[in-house]
XYZ file of N, CA, C and O in Angstrom:
872
model
N 14.932 1.185 20.689
C 13.746 2.595 19.447
C 14.603 3.637 18.388
O 14.529 4.548 18.136
N 16.432 3.133 18.313
C 17.517 3.577 17.354
C 16.595 3.379 15.849
O 16.853 4.546 15.282
N 16.100 2.404 15.835
C 16.451 2.796 14.060
C 14.421 2.709 13.513
O 13.772 1.567 12.518
N 13.662 2.614 15.070
C 12.756 2.742 15.240
C 11.967 4.414 14.124
O 10.381 3.627 13.072
N 12.403 4.623 13.764
C 11.967 5.819 12.636
C 12.101 5.939 10.671
O 10.504 5.575 10.233
N 13.663 4.828 11.987
C 14.191 4.613 9.439
C 13.835 4.552 8.156
O 14.208 3.420 7.221
N 14.149 1.878 10.043
C 14.251 1.236 10.104
C 13.154 1.035 8.990
O 13.108 0.529 7.713
N 11.566 1.193 8.939
C 10.997 0.584 8.128
C 10.381 1.094 6.616
O 10.695 0.758 5.502
N 10.494 1.881 6.392
C 10.547 3.187 5.052
C 11.320 2.348 4.220
O 11.003 2.109 3.095
N 12.752 2.204 5.492
C 14.236 2.183 4.522
C 13.649 0.676 3.371
O 14.004 0.090 2.705
N 13.331 -0.534 4.657
C 13.096 -1.946 3.867
C 12.539 -2.662 2.512
O 12.253 -2.630 2.165
N 11.173 -1.198 3.670
C 9.702 -1.112 2.424
C 10.236 -0.643 0.820
O 10.485 -0.539 -0.759
N 11.623 0.116 1.206
C 12.135 0.667 -0.924
C 12.704 -0.339 -0.908
O 13.026 -0.454 -2.131
N 13.743 -0.878 -0.413
C 14.257 -2.308 -0.582
C 13.351 -3.186 -1.189
O 13.433 -3.509 -2.362
N 12.897 -3.738 0.153
C 11.475 -4.463 -1.175
C 10.512 -4.092 -2.604
O 10.827 -5.002 -3.401
N 10.805 -2.760 -2.279
C 9.714 -2.372 -3.537
C 11.072 -2.322 -4.637
O 10.421 -3.025 -5.857
N 11.833 -2.361 -4.500
C 13.494 -2.649 -5.522
C 13.593 -3.630 -5.847
O 12.892 -4.672 -7.401
N 13.222 -5.088 -5.171
C 13.016 -5.934 -5.233
C 12.187 -6.401 -6.340
O 12.309 -7.730 -6.591
N 10.307 -6.333 -5.160
C 9.255 -6.671 -6.309
C 9.950 -6.324 -7.976
O 8.469 -7.418 -8.304
N 9.889 -4.992 -8.359
C 9.895 -4.787 -9.321
C 11.083 -5.772 -10.132
O 10.326 -5.968 -11.103
N 12.175 -6.304 -9.748
C 12.803 -7.480 -9.969
C 11.481 -8.507 -11.239
O 11.209 -8.877 -12.961
N 10.356 -8.731 -10.186
C 10.264 -10.146 -9.787
C 9.126 -9.547 -11.281
O 8.312 -10.674 -11.517
N 8.737 -8.208 -10.353
C 7.261 -8.944 -11.786
C 7.518 -7.640 -13.558
O 6.717 -8.428 -14.179
N 8.739 -7.402 -13.750
C 8.903 -6.962 -14.663
C 9.606 -8.299 -15.814
O 9.503 -8.828 -16.500
N 9.828 -9.699 -14.991
C 10.029 -10.897 -15.051
C 9.084 -11.814 -15.334
O 9.111 -11.844 -16.504
N 8.178 -11.184 -14.738
C 6.882 -12.219 -14.912
C 6.332 -11.734 -15.825
O 6.155 -11.986 -16.863
N 6.450 -10.652 -16.236
C 5.960 -9.723 -17.357
C 6.664 -9.782 -19.259
O 5.951 -10.598 -19.719
N 8.350 -10.131 -18.394
C 8.197 -10.055 -20.006
C 8.161 -11.830 -20.467
O 7.873 -12.488 -21.364
N 8.303 -12.779 -19.107
C 8.378 -14.482 -19.725
C 6.446 -14.482 -20.529
O 6.475 -15.383 -21.215
N 5.644 -13.973 -19.180
C 4.489 -14.045 -20.394
C 3.963 -13.550 -20.922
O 3.001 -13.734 -22.085
N 4.931 -12.085 -21.414
C 4.499 -11.284 -22.654
C 4.714 -11.450 -24.019
O 3.834 -11.135 -24.612
N 5.909 -13.216 -23.811
C 6.205 -13.289 -25.360
C 7.072 -12.472 -25.910
O 7.948 -11.095 -25.423
N 6.159 -12.135 -27.519
C 7.277 -11.112 -28.327
C 6.638 -9.845 -27.915
O 7.993 -7.956 -28.422
N 5.591 -9.209 -27.168
C 5.497 -8.112 -26.530
C 6.054 -8.132 -25.482
O 4.865 -7.091 -24.451
N 6.586 -8.420 -24.417
C 6.799 -9.036 -23.170
C 7.838 -7.565 -22.746
O 6.845 -6.507 -21.583
N 8.090 -6.229 -23.669
C 9.327 -5.366 -23.415
C 7.540 -3.990 -23.330
O 7.761 -3.296 -22.454
N 6.674 -4.412 -23.960
C 5.323 -3.729 -23.803
C 4.668 -4.038 -22.663
O 4.006 -2.800 -22.172
N 4.565 -4.752 -22.076
C 4.093 -5.328 -21.581
C 4.000 -4.268 -19.276
O 4.092 -3.812 -18.638
N 6.125 -4.632 -19.997
C 6.655 -4.295 -18.850
C 6.342 -2.259 -18.590
O 6.994 -1.866 -17.548
N 6.278 -1.623 -19.994
C 6.323 -0.631 -20.131
C 4.725 -0.415 -19.746
O 4.851 0.622 -19.248
N 3.938 -0.918 -19.285
C 2.611 -0.662 -18.662
C 3.078 -0.843 -17.854
O 2.373 0.117 -17.420
N 3.442 -1.754 -16.995
C 3.981 -1.071 -15.540
C 4.071 -1.002 -15.208
O 3.753 0.103 -13.934
N 4.717 0.250 -16.046
C 5.979 1.600 -15.919
C 4.312 2.796 -14.999
O 4.732 3.586 -14.554
N 3.937 2.692 -16.503
C 3.177 3.647 -16.779
C 2.193 3.369 -15.825
O 1.904 4.985 -14.501
N 1.292 1.573 -14.943
C 0.864 2.276 -13.953
C 0.942 1.774 -12.871
O 0.399 3.564 -11.503
N 2.050 1.909 -12.883
C 3.032 1.978 -11.612
C 2.971 3.127 -10.833
O 3.278 3.679 -10.233
N 3.565 3.781 -11.945
C 3.531 6.577 -11.936
C 2.070 6.117 -11.243
O 2.364 7.509 -10.442
N 1.121 6.199 -11.766
C 0.749 6.161 -11.079
C -0.286 6.418 -10.017
O -1.431 7.570 -9.183
N 0.253 4.892 -9.717
C -0.243 4.288 -8.798
C 0.385 5.738 -7.457
O -0.151 5.402 -6.786
N 2.033 5.637 -7.552
C 2.544 6.133 -6.781
C 1.966 7.747 -6.525
O 2.470 8.201 -5.793
N 1.904 8.142 -7.838
C 1.705 9.911 -7.254
C 0.228 9.506 -6.357
O 0.362 10.501 -5.513
N -1.035 9.177 -6.055
C -1.276 9.089 -5.277
C -0.876 8.358 -3.570
O -0.852 8.688 -2.793
N -0.208 7.409 -3.896
C 0.444 6.373 -2.198
C 1.320 7.968 -1.431
O 1.755 7.769 -1.145
N 2.482 8.901 -2.999
C 3.628 9.628 -2.005
C 2.325 10.124 -1.593
O 2.812 11.321 -0.474
N 1.281 11.280 -1.839
C 0.610 12.274 -1.640
C -0.299 11.164 0.215
O -0.062 11.720 1.864
N -0.958 10.002 0.207
C -0.286 8.725 1.366
C 0.344 8.899 2.474
O 0.660 9.153 4.049
N 1.719 9.224 1.825
C 2.887 8.473 2.411
C 3.521 10.338 3.669
O 3.702 11.011 3.860
N 2.838 11.245 2.374
C 2.741 12.786 3.023
C 2.384 12.350 4.750
O 2.011 13.198 4.857
N 0.967 12.038 4.737
C -0.005 12.425 5.620
C 0.987 12.070 6.691
O 0.303 12.110 7.758
N 1.071 10.513 5.860
C 1.530 9.996 7.300
C 2.867 10.949 8.349
O 2.985 10.846 9.926
N 2.881 11.039 6.877
C 4.351 11.707 8.056
C 4.265 12.837 8.767
O 4.813 13.177 10.012
N 3.045 13.636 8.442
C 2.342 14.821 8.653
C 2.039 14.228 9.982
O 1.383 15.183 11.646
N 1.492 12.916 10.121
C 0.817 12.598 11.500
C 2.561 11.616 13.140
O 1.361 11.469 13.909
N 2.768 11.211 12.615
C 3.941 10.552 13.188
C 3.916 11.067 15.180
O 3.822 11.468 14.847
N 4.508 13.005 13.907
C 4.898 13.708 15.990
C 4.025 14.248 16.217
O 4.256 13.743 18.025
N 2.527 13.888 16.090
C 1.309 13.782 16.685
C 1.304 12.538 17.226
O 1.299 12.819 18.624
N 1.036 11.741 16.770
C 1.158 10.513 16.962
C 1.802 10.072 18.300
O 2.030 9.450 19.824
N 3.242 10.503 18.265
C 4.377 10.410 19.095
C 4.017 10.888 20.387
O 4.312 10.024 21.251
N 4.254 12.508 19.902
C 3.599 12.711 21.118
C 2.464 13.019 21.849
O 2.893 12.463 23.902
N 1.910 12.195 20.917
C 0.706 11.933 22.795
C 0.431 10.541 22.492
O 0.039 10.589 23.916
N 1.066 9.687 22.699
C 1.427 8.068 22.833
C 1.999 8.836 24.065
O 2.069 7.774 24.769
N 3.414 9.027 24.578
C 4.407 9.163 24.518
C 3.401 9.626 26.018
O 4.156 10.203 27.393
N 2.617 11.177 25.930
C 1.819 11.357 26.853
C 1.194 10.633 27.065
O -0.277 11.490 28.269
N 0.050 10.109 27.077
C -0.870 8.751 27.304
C -1.948 9.576 26.957
O -3.257 9.308 27.274
N -1.961 9.980 26.298
C -2.482 10.992 25.220
C -3.627 9.887 24.787
O -3.689 10.502 23.423
N -4.687 8.939 24.811
C -5.281 8.075 23.556
C -5.910 8.680 23.773
O -6.425 7.978 21.658
N -6.581 9.199 23.495
C -7.744 9.136 22.572
C -7.589 10.371 21.270
O -7.662 10.135 20.617
N -6.978 11.510 21.525
C -5.859 11.829 20.618
C -4.746 10.802 20.287
O -5.967 11.495 18.122
N -4.620 10.134 20.278
C -3.418 8.858 19.375
C -5.054 8.272 18.688
O -5.166 8.109 17.559
N -5.691 8.152 18.432
C -6.568 6.834 18.155
C -7.353 8.255 16.777
O -7.908 7.765 16.458
N -8.331 9.579 18.025
C -8.109 9.649 17.378
C -8.318 10.824 15.911
O -8.507 10.394 14.807
N -6.474 11.142 16.146
C -5.948 10.636 15.299
C -5.334 9.763 13.943
O -5.254 10.621 12.759
N -5.082 8.974 13.952
C -5.526 7.344 13.533
C -6.289 8.077 12.834
O -6.513 7.469 11.545
N -7.679 8.136 13.404
C -8.824 7.284 12.627
C -8.764 8.550 10.926
O -9.384 8.113 10.844
N -8.640 10.180 11.812
C -8.641 10.735 10.698
C -7.431 10.673 9.307
O -7.898 10.273 7.926
N -6.089 9.764 10.113
C -5.635 9.467 9.438
C -5.470 8.677 8.308
O -5.299 8.476 6.671
N -6.608 7.806 9.036
C -7.437 6.597 7.695
C -8.259 6.896 7.355
O -8.572 6.452 5.817
N -9.801 7.576 7.265
C -10.265 7.799 6.034
C -9.565 8.871 5.744
O -10.125 8.942 4.148
N -8.723 9.939 5.266
C -8.373 10.557 3.791
C -7.285 9.708 4.184
O -6.927 9.904 2.318
N -6.876 9.150 4.574
C -5.572 7.901 3.632
C -6.470 7.297 2.409
O -6.748 6.588 1.433
N -7.597 6.405 2.436
C -8.276 6.297 2.431
C -8.891 6.760 0.980
O -9.598 6.220 0.448
N -9.348 8.240 1.768
C -9.491 8.515 0.136
C -9.784 9.416 -0.153
O -9.549 8.511 -1.782
N -8.059 9.237 -0.346
C -6.830 9.737 -1.358
C -6.935 8.229 -2.130
O -6.930 9.051 -4.082
N -6.336 7.747 -2.132
C -6.616 5.750 -2.601
C -7.744 5.345 -2.825
O -7.910 4.958 -4.509
N -8.834 6.251 -2.791
C -10.189 5.542 -3.244
C -10.309 6.913 -4.827
O -11.279 6.135 -5.684
N -9.478 7.734 -4.866
C -9.727 8.987 -5.537
C -8.563 8.231 -7.022
O -9.157 7.815 -8.230
N -7.581 7.544 -6.200
C -6.788 7.232 -7.225
C -7.615 5.606 -8.226
O -7.863 5.839 -9.003
N -7.757 4.687 -7.271
C -8.932 3.916 -7.971
C -10.511 4.162 -8.620
O -10.350 4.310 -9.869
N -10.844 5.255 -8.629
C -12.094 6.015 -8.961
C -11.411 6.182 -10.671
O -11.860 6.689 -11.432
N -10.008 7.641 -10.904
C -9.792 8.015 -12.185
C -9.579 6.515 -12.454
O -9.583 6.396 -14.010
N -8.641 5.576 -11.822
C -7.995 4.645 -13.001
C -9.212 4.057 -13.281
O -9.037 2.870 -14.746
N -9.698 3.440 -12.803
C -11.306 2.954 -13.424
C -12.429 3.522 -14.748
O -12.391 2.436 -15.337
N -12.296 4.369 -14.148
C -13.483 4.922 -15.189
C -11.641 5.833 -16.097
O -12.829 5.892 -18.276
N -10.822 6.349 -16.963
C -9.873 7.659 -17.408
C -8.896 6.213 -17.671
O -8.418 6.822 -17.610
N -9.293 4.568 -17.955
C -7.330 3.644 -17.448
C -6.822 4.362 -19.312
O -5.259 4.374 -19.200
N -7.933 4.311 -20.690
C -7.056 4.535 -21.304
C -6.376 5.992 -21.794
O -5.949 6.229 -22.263
N -7.684 6.938 -21.225
C -7.052 8.093 -21.384
C -6.274 9.058 -20.133
O -5.439 9.618 -21.542
N -5.876 8.107 -19.340
C -4.940 7.905 -18.661
C -3.792 7.347 -19.442
O -1.177 7.766 -19.540
N -3.103 6.126 -20.181
C -1.890 5.996 -20.862
C -2.372 6.309 -21.237
O -0.857 6.490 -22.294
N -2.630 7.138 -22.379
C -2.774 7.866 -24.024
C -2.159 9.397 -23.858
O -0.933 9.737 -24.630
N -1.720 8.808 -21.956
C -1.255 10.817 -21.566
C 0.818 10.478 -22.027
O 1.194 11.292 -21.756
N 1.474 9.413 -21.624
C 2.241 8.160 -21.823
C 2.945 8.084 -23.181
O 4.230 7.108 -23.357
N 1.979 7.160 -24.005
C 1.803 6.776 -25.247
C 1.533 6.892 -26.089
O -0.450 7.016 -26.087
N 1.528 6.438 -26.981
C 0.351 6.574 -28.256
C 0.418 5.028 -29.859
O 0.261 5.012 -29.957
N 1.428 4.526 -28.762
C 1.878 2.656 -28.767
C 0.645 2.494 -28.785
O -0.295 1.585 -27.125
N -0.578 2.024 -29.806
C -1.803 1.112 -29.270
C -2.079 -0.064 -28.237
O -2.636 0.525 -27.887
N -1.276 -0.864 -29.137
C -0.694 -2.195 -28.058
C -0.758 -2.071 -26.391
O -0.990 -2.072 -25.481
N 0.410 -1.084 -26.518
C 1.292 -0.220 -24.964
C -0.533 0.131 -24.349
O -0.052 0.179 -22.610
N -0.558 0.647 -25.221
C -2.075 1.564 -23.897
C -2.600 0.631 -24.077
O -3.522 1.033 -22.895
N -3.370 -0.224 -24.439
C -3.892 -1.524 -24.022
C -3.381 -1.994 -22.956
O -4.888 -2.860 -21.970
N -2.818 -2.800 -23.707
C -2.096 -3.322 -21.719
C -1.336 -2.161 -20.527
O -2.986 -3.135 -18.988
N -2.087 -1.106 -20.307
C -1.603 -0.342 -19.422
C -3.543 -0.315 -18.633
O -3.974 -0.410 -17.767
N -4.394 -0.080 -20.223
C -5.415 0.634 -19.701
C -6.185 -0.523 -18.992
O -6.833 -1.324 -17.985
N -5.950 -2.622 -19.004
C -6.166 -3.898 -18.253
C -5.383 -3.598 -17.648
O -5.824 -3.969 -16.113
N -3.930 -3.312 -17.218
C -3.254 -3.110 -15.879
C -4.366 -2.472 -15.158
O -3.976 -2.166 -13.640
N -4.084 -0.812 -15.768
C -5.397 -0.036 -14.388
C -6.063 -1.491 -13.845
O -6.825 -0.393 -12.284
N -7.456 -1.540 -15.664
C -8.650 -2.013 -14.776
C -7.998 -3.470 -13.668
O -8.921 -2.842 -12.330
N -7.062 -4.135 -13.761
C -7.115 -5.107 -12.302
C -6.616 -4.931 -11.527
O -6.450 -4.429 -10.245
N -5.295 -4.501 -11.933
C -4.626 -3.901 -10.086
C -4.683 -3.129 -9.472
O -4.379 -2.846 -8.003
N -5.588 -2.322 -10.072
C -6.282 -1.569 -8.776
C -7.411 -1.710 -8.198
O -8.288 -0.865 -7.946
N -8.350 -2.499 -8.468
C -9.714 -3.832 -7.949
C -9.773 -2.861 -6.805
O -10.510 -2.435 -6.317
N -8.626 -2.682 -5.547
C -8.205 -3.352 -4.141
C -7.365 -1.881 -4.105
O -6.868 -1.712 -3.200
N -7.140 -0.874 -4.757
C -7.105 0.250 -4.699
C -7.109 1.835 -3.077
O -6.181 2.136 -2.847
N -8.316 1.181 -2.658
C -9.038 2.308 -2.364
C -7.550 1.636 -0.945
O -8.268 1.880 -0.446
N -7.657 0.578 -0.479
C -7.649 0.731 0.305
C -6.278 0.525 1.079
O -6.061 -0.013 2.262
N -5.385 0.978 0.112
C -3.622 0.625 0.488
C -4.173 1.764 0.949
O -2.800 2.184 2.177
N -4.843 3.015 0.347
C -4.626 4.207 1.713
C -4.342 3.830 3.376
O -3.324 4.760 4.100
N -5.243 3.142 3.978
C -5.543 3.095 4.648
C -4.449 1.982 5.802
O -3.653 2.099 6.764
N -3.139 0.719 4.771
C -3.517 -0.416 5.357
C -1.399 0.886 4.913
O -1.222 0.344 6.084
N -0.924 1.249 3.930
C -0.062 2.602 4.420
C -0.278 4.037 6.220
O 0.871 3.567 6.913
N -1.654 3.496 5.643
C -1.770 4.995 7.484
C -2.233 3.521 8.882
O -1.153 3.758 9.931
N -1.689 2.401 8.852
C -2.271 1.549 9.919
C -0.393 1.146 10.222
O 0.302 1.223 11.365
N -0.080 0.848 9.273
C 1.337 0.734 8.689
C 2.414 1.742 9.745
O 3.130 1.172 10.976
N 2.245 3.565 9.107
C 2.763 4.587 9.782
C 2.621 4.571 11.029
O 3.449 4.238 11.899
N 1.863 4.084 11.757
C 1.883 3.987 13.245
C 1.626 2.982 13.462
O 2.167 4.035 14.842
N 1.889 2.314 13.766
C 3.458 1.678 14.438
C 4.025 1.950 14.154
O 4.952 2.374 15.665
N 4.876 2.260 12.942
C 6.293 2.584 13.448
C 6.659 4.549 13.956
O 7.162 4.357 15.048
N 4.727 4.686 14.901
C 5.052 6.853 14.847
C 4.696 6.334 16.437
O 5.350 7.129 17.237
N 3.868 5.166 16.908
C 4.489 4.737 18.661
C 5.515 4.114 18.748
O 5.449 3.016 20.215
N 6.763 3.982 17.988
C 8.135 2.879 18.699
C 7.940 1.609 18.703
O 8.232 0.883 19.008
N 7.038 1.577 17.798
C 6.970 -0.528 18.024
C 6.644 -0.840 15.895
O 6.096 -1.202 15.015
N 8.139 -0.290 15.428
C 9.046 -0.969 14.844
C 8.711 -2.148 13.928
O 8.353 -2.184 12.773
N 8.916 -3.736 14.438
C 9.196 -4.442 14.405
C 7.208 -4.311 13.587
O 6.783 -5.018 12.950
N 6.875 -4.214 13.915
C 4.685 -4.293 13.392
C 4.416 -3.823 12.640
O 4.431 -3.995 11.343
N 5.728 -3.055 12.324
C 5.624 -2.138 11.097
C 6.046 -2.097 9.920
O 6.256 -2.555 9.134
N 7.518 -3.660 10.502
C 7.961 -3.665 9.072
C 7.381 -5.322 8.947
O 7.390 -4.938 7.474
N 7.107 -5.731 9.598
C 6.239 -6.159 9.537
C 4.789 -5.877 8.038
O 4.875 -7.318 6.963
N 4.407 -5.186 8.931
C 3.192 -4.707 8.189
C 3.496 -4.298 6.124
O 2.626 -4.832 5.193
N 5.546 -3.512 6.398
C 4.988 -3.251 5.698
C 5.336 -4.430 4.290
O 5.935 -4.324 2.697
N 5.941 -5.012 4.940
C 6.802 -6.649 3.828
C 4.974 -7.769 3.502
O 5.954 -8.575 2.743
N 4.757 -7.281 4.399
C 3.094 -8.389 3.408
C 2.412 -8.223 2.216
O 2.362 -8.302 1.339
N 2.547 -6.554 2.434
C 2.115 -5.786 0.875
C 3.487 -6.311 0.272
O 3.171 -6.946 -1.049
N 4.448 -5.735 0.407
C 5.337 -5.845 -0.880
C 6.556 -6.802 -1.089
O 6.736 -7.519 -2.472
N 6.108 -7.963 -0.070
C 6.647 -8.852 -0.257
C 5.991 -10.471 0.065
O 6.334 -11.263 -0.791
N 5.230 -10.577 1.608
C 5.439 -12.177 1.642
C 4.161 -12.091 1.026
O 3.626 -13.973 0.479
N 2.865 -11.976 0.553
C 1.882 -12.055 -0.076
C 2.149 -11.890 -1.726
O 0.938 -13.058 -2.461
N 3.172 -10.741 -2.099
C 2.888 -10.348 -3.784
C 3.845 -11.341 -3.874
O 3.878 -12.279 -5.418
N 5.331 -12.145 -4.267
C 6.042 -12.599 -4.140
C 5.473 -13.688 -4.811
O 5.299 -14.032 -6.065
N 5.008 -15.117 -3.357
C 4.123 -16.192 -4.642
C 2.811 -15.895 -5.070
O 2.613 -16.647 -5.831
N 2.547 -15.392 -5.198
C 0.829 -14.787 -5.904
C 1.883 -14.360 -7.676
O 0.780 -14.539 -8.927
N 3.171 -14.182 -7.697
C 3.535 -13.855 -9.295
C 3.949 -14.877 -9.311
O 4.044 -15.015 -10.534
N 4.320 -15.715 -8.457
C 4.996 -17.158 -9.255
C 4.046 -17.774 -9.156
O 3.671 -19.056 -9.914
N 2.676 -17.652 -9.099
C 1.444 -18.726 -9.180
C 0.586 -17.955 -10.303
O 0.365 -18.872 -11.541
N 0.146 -16.669 -10.472
C -0.852 -16.223 -10.826
C -0.686 -16.463 -13.011
O -0.923 -16.316 -13.390
N 0.780 -15.445 -12.447
C 0.655 -15.299 -14.704
C 1.242 -17.327 -14.905
O 0.937 -16.918 -16.209
N 1.276 -17.932 -14.094
C 1.128 -19.367 -14.630
C -0.120 -19.789 -15.234
O -0.504 -20.597 -16.237
N -1.490 -18.870 -14.535
C -2.603 -19.505 -14.594
C -3.004 -18.917 -15.012
O -3.670 -18.928 -16.468
N -3.021 -16.747 -15.857
C -3.421 -15.956 -16.544
C -2.186 -15.304 -17.255
O -3.029 -14.884 -17.606
N -1.223 -15.716 -17.430
C -0.360 -14.234 -18.188
C -0.641 -13.547 -17.771
O -0.031 -13.072 -17.001
N 0.081 -12.157 -18.354
C -0.034 -10.975 -18.360
C -0.749 -10.994 -17.286
O -0.084 -9.689 -16.259
N -2.002 -11.107 -17.021
C -3.336 -10.693 -17.047
C -2.793 -10.781 -15.336
O -3.321 -10.187 -14.310
N -2.485 -12.674 -15.298
C -1.690 -13.251 -13.250
C -1.062 -11.837 -12.432
O -0.799 -11.190 -11.623
N 0.217 -10.704 -13.605
C 0.722 -10.249 -12.519
C -0.368 -9.264 -12.138
O -0.087 -8.855 -11.275
N -0.994 -8.564 -12.686
C -2.182 -7.810 -12.459
C -2.574 -8.096 -11.075
O -3.650 -7.577 -10.165
N -3.477 -9.543 -11.201
C -4.450 -9.981 -9.382
C -3.152 -9.794 -8.900
O -3.752 -9.563 -7.999
N -2.449 -10.385 -8.921
C -1.211 -10.439 -7.905
C -1.739 -8.812 -7.348
O -1.259 -9.099 -6.256
N -1.030 -8.079 -8.132
C -0.802 -6.277 -7.362
C -2.099 -6.578 -6.149
O -2.039 -6.020 -5.464
N -3.497 -7.373 -6.791
C -4.342 -6.342 -6.359
C -4.602 -7.620 -4.950
O -5.270 -6.992 -4.453
N -4.244 -8.456 -5.377
C -4.817 -9.801 -4.213
C -3.535 -9.354 -2.702
O -4.303 -9.461 -1.878
N -2.850 -8.565 -3.129
C -1.691 -8.489 -2.929
C -2.369 -7.462 -1.908
O -1.657 -7.127 -0.512
N -2.067 -6.915 -2.326
C -3.004 -5.479 -1.145
C -3.796 -5.328 -0.753
O -3.579 -4.794 0.090
N -5.170 -6.084 -1.037
C -5.744 -6.934 0.240
C -5.702 -7.787 1.459
O -5.701 -7.595 2.239
N -4.949 -8.102 1.089
C -4.950 -9.838 1.640
C -3.833 -8.419 2.889
O -3.838 -8.490 4.514
N -3.252 -7.981 2.005
C -2.348 -6.892 3.517
C -3.090 -5.910 3.771
O -2.726 -5.697 5.329
N -3.652 -5.861 3.560
C -4.544 -4.776 4.201
C -5.951 -5.296 5.078
O -6.064 -5.045 6.201
N -6.057 -6.339 5.406
C -6.294 -7.547 5.976
C -6.101 -8.391 7.094
O -6.334 -7.428 8.751
N -3.879 -7.811 7.824
C -3.202 -8.494 8.278
C -3.527 -6.924 9.152
O -3.263 -7.302 10.512
N -3.560 -5.999 8.538
C -2.862 -4.891 9.483
C -4.380 -3.649 10.438
O -4.328 -3.791 10.760
N -5.567 -4.880 9.379
C -6.911 -4.470 9.992
C -6.008 -5.853 11.380
O -7.222 -4.964 12.274
N -6.473 -6.023 10.859
C -6.592 -7.692 11.961
C -5.725 -6.900 13.647
O -5.486 -7.014 14.983
N -4.285 -7.092 13.303
C -2.522 -5.981 13.941
C -3.992 -5.290 14.830
O -3.541 -4.971 15.669
N -4.615 -4.376 14.496
C -4.972 -3.239 14.220
C -5.365 -3.586 15.494
O -5.785 -2.718 16.594
N -6.918 -4.609 15.492
C -7.124 -4.068 16.500
C -7.185 -4.962 17.497
O -7.366 -4.598 18.551
N -6.492 -6.388 17.127
C -5.311 -6.603 18.502
C -4.600 -6.416 18.822
O -4.844 -5.905 20.341
N -3.734 -4.896 18.758
C -3.317 -3.895 19.391
C -3.861 -3.014 20.087
O -3.640 -2.950 21.596
N -4.911 -2.340 19.843
C -5.850 -1.919 19.929
C -6.440 -2.940 21.615
O -6.615 -1.473 22.621
N -6.803 -3.236 21.293
C -7.361 -4.708 22.661
C -6.533 -4.174 23.349
O -6.884 -4.769 24.855
N -5.015 -4.774 22.985
C -3.928 -4.696 24.895
C -4.172 -3.434 25.032
O -3.634 -3.847 26.910
N -4.164 -2.707 24.289
C -3.484 -0.948 24.794
C -4.547 -0.339 25.902
O -4.330 0.267 26.513
N -5.226 -0.027 24.590
C -7.059 -0.414 25.543
C -7.027 -1.173 26.958
O -7.614 0.517 28.067
N -6.067 -1.977 27.271
C -6.107 -2.643 28.639
C -4.818 -1.524 29.547
O -5.535 -1.417 30.817
N -4.117 -1.653 28.652
C -2.830 -1.276 29.577
C -2.676 0.180 29.869
O -2.128 1.650 30.247
N -3.395 1.657 29.242
C -3.121 2.940 28.041
C -3.843 3.907 29.370
O -4.645 3.385 29.726
N -3.185 4.453 30.682
C -4.221 4.976 31.372
C -4.514 6.469 30.333
O -4.051 6.984 29.933
N -6.285 6.734 29.786
C -7.216 7.849 30.266
C -6.818 8.569 30.615
O -6.878 8.458 31.068
N -6.541 9.609 29.497
C -6.519 11.547 30.072
C -7.260 11.902 28.902
O -7.435 12.663 27.576
N -8.608 12.292 29.739
C -9.740 12.983 27.898
C -9.219 14.773 28.983
O -9.050 14.711 29.377
N -9.631 14.853 27.647
C -9.854 16.453 27.113
C -10.674 17.087 27.629
O -12.016 16.319 27.358
């Protein structure tokens, strides 16, 4: 358990850097003469998305000591309650991001640039890539839940699903089918698939732990 706290976020950041290379390459190739603007649009979309995701990261940081302590003390009801509250709040934060991005994509883009083409690219990027943004909050909370209870391998796997396992293959396929829009589709598709895997993993673990953990009701 020496690396249980830091390894998952470390790998997630490394994967994020690698994925950005693939995303920029795909945008440059599919954007043609306007490839630079497509890359710029991704910068805008990604920056706005991270504003909401970072809030969720803050929530998970606050949950870690609560989850770790109560899991170690076999206070299973408190663990589940904390996880439930975290998932709800995390999903609420990213749902707000979805609402803002879908309703005001052009206005948000205009905060970053006055270039009409770049604004168009960004507006399209917001509308497509944020399609399943609401589930990211829950996925991040679930991923960090496993890290908090000393199961870093599962946490690392879940962090890799969204950043690498699902995103890289879709980036190699969708842009060839739909051009720049295919890049945006790749982003939202990986978000949804990673969420589904996280939920399935959580359900399976909960069934297992409910059988072996001693319940202590407050």
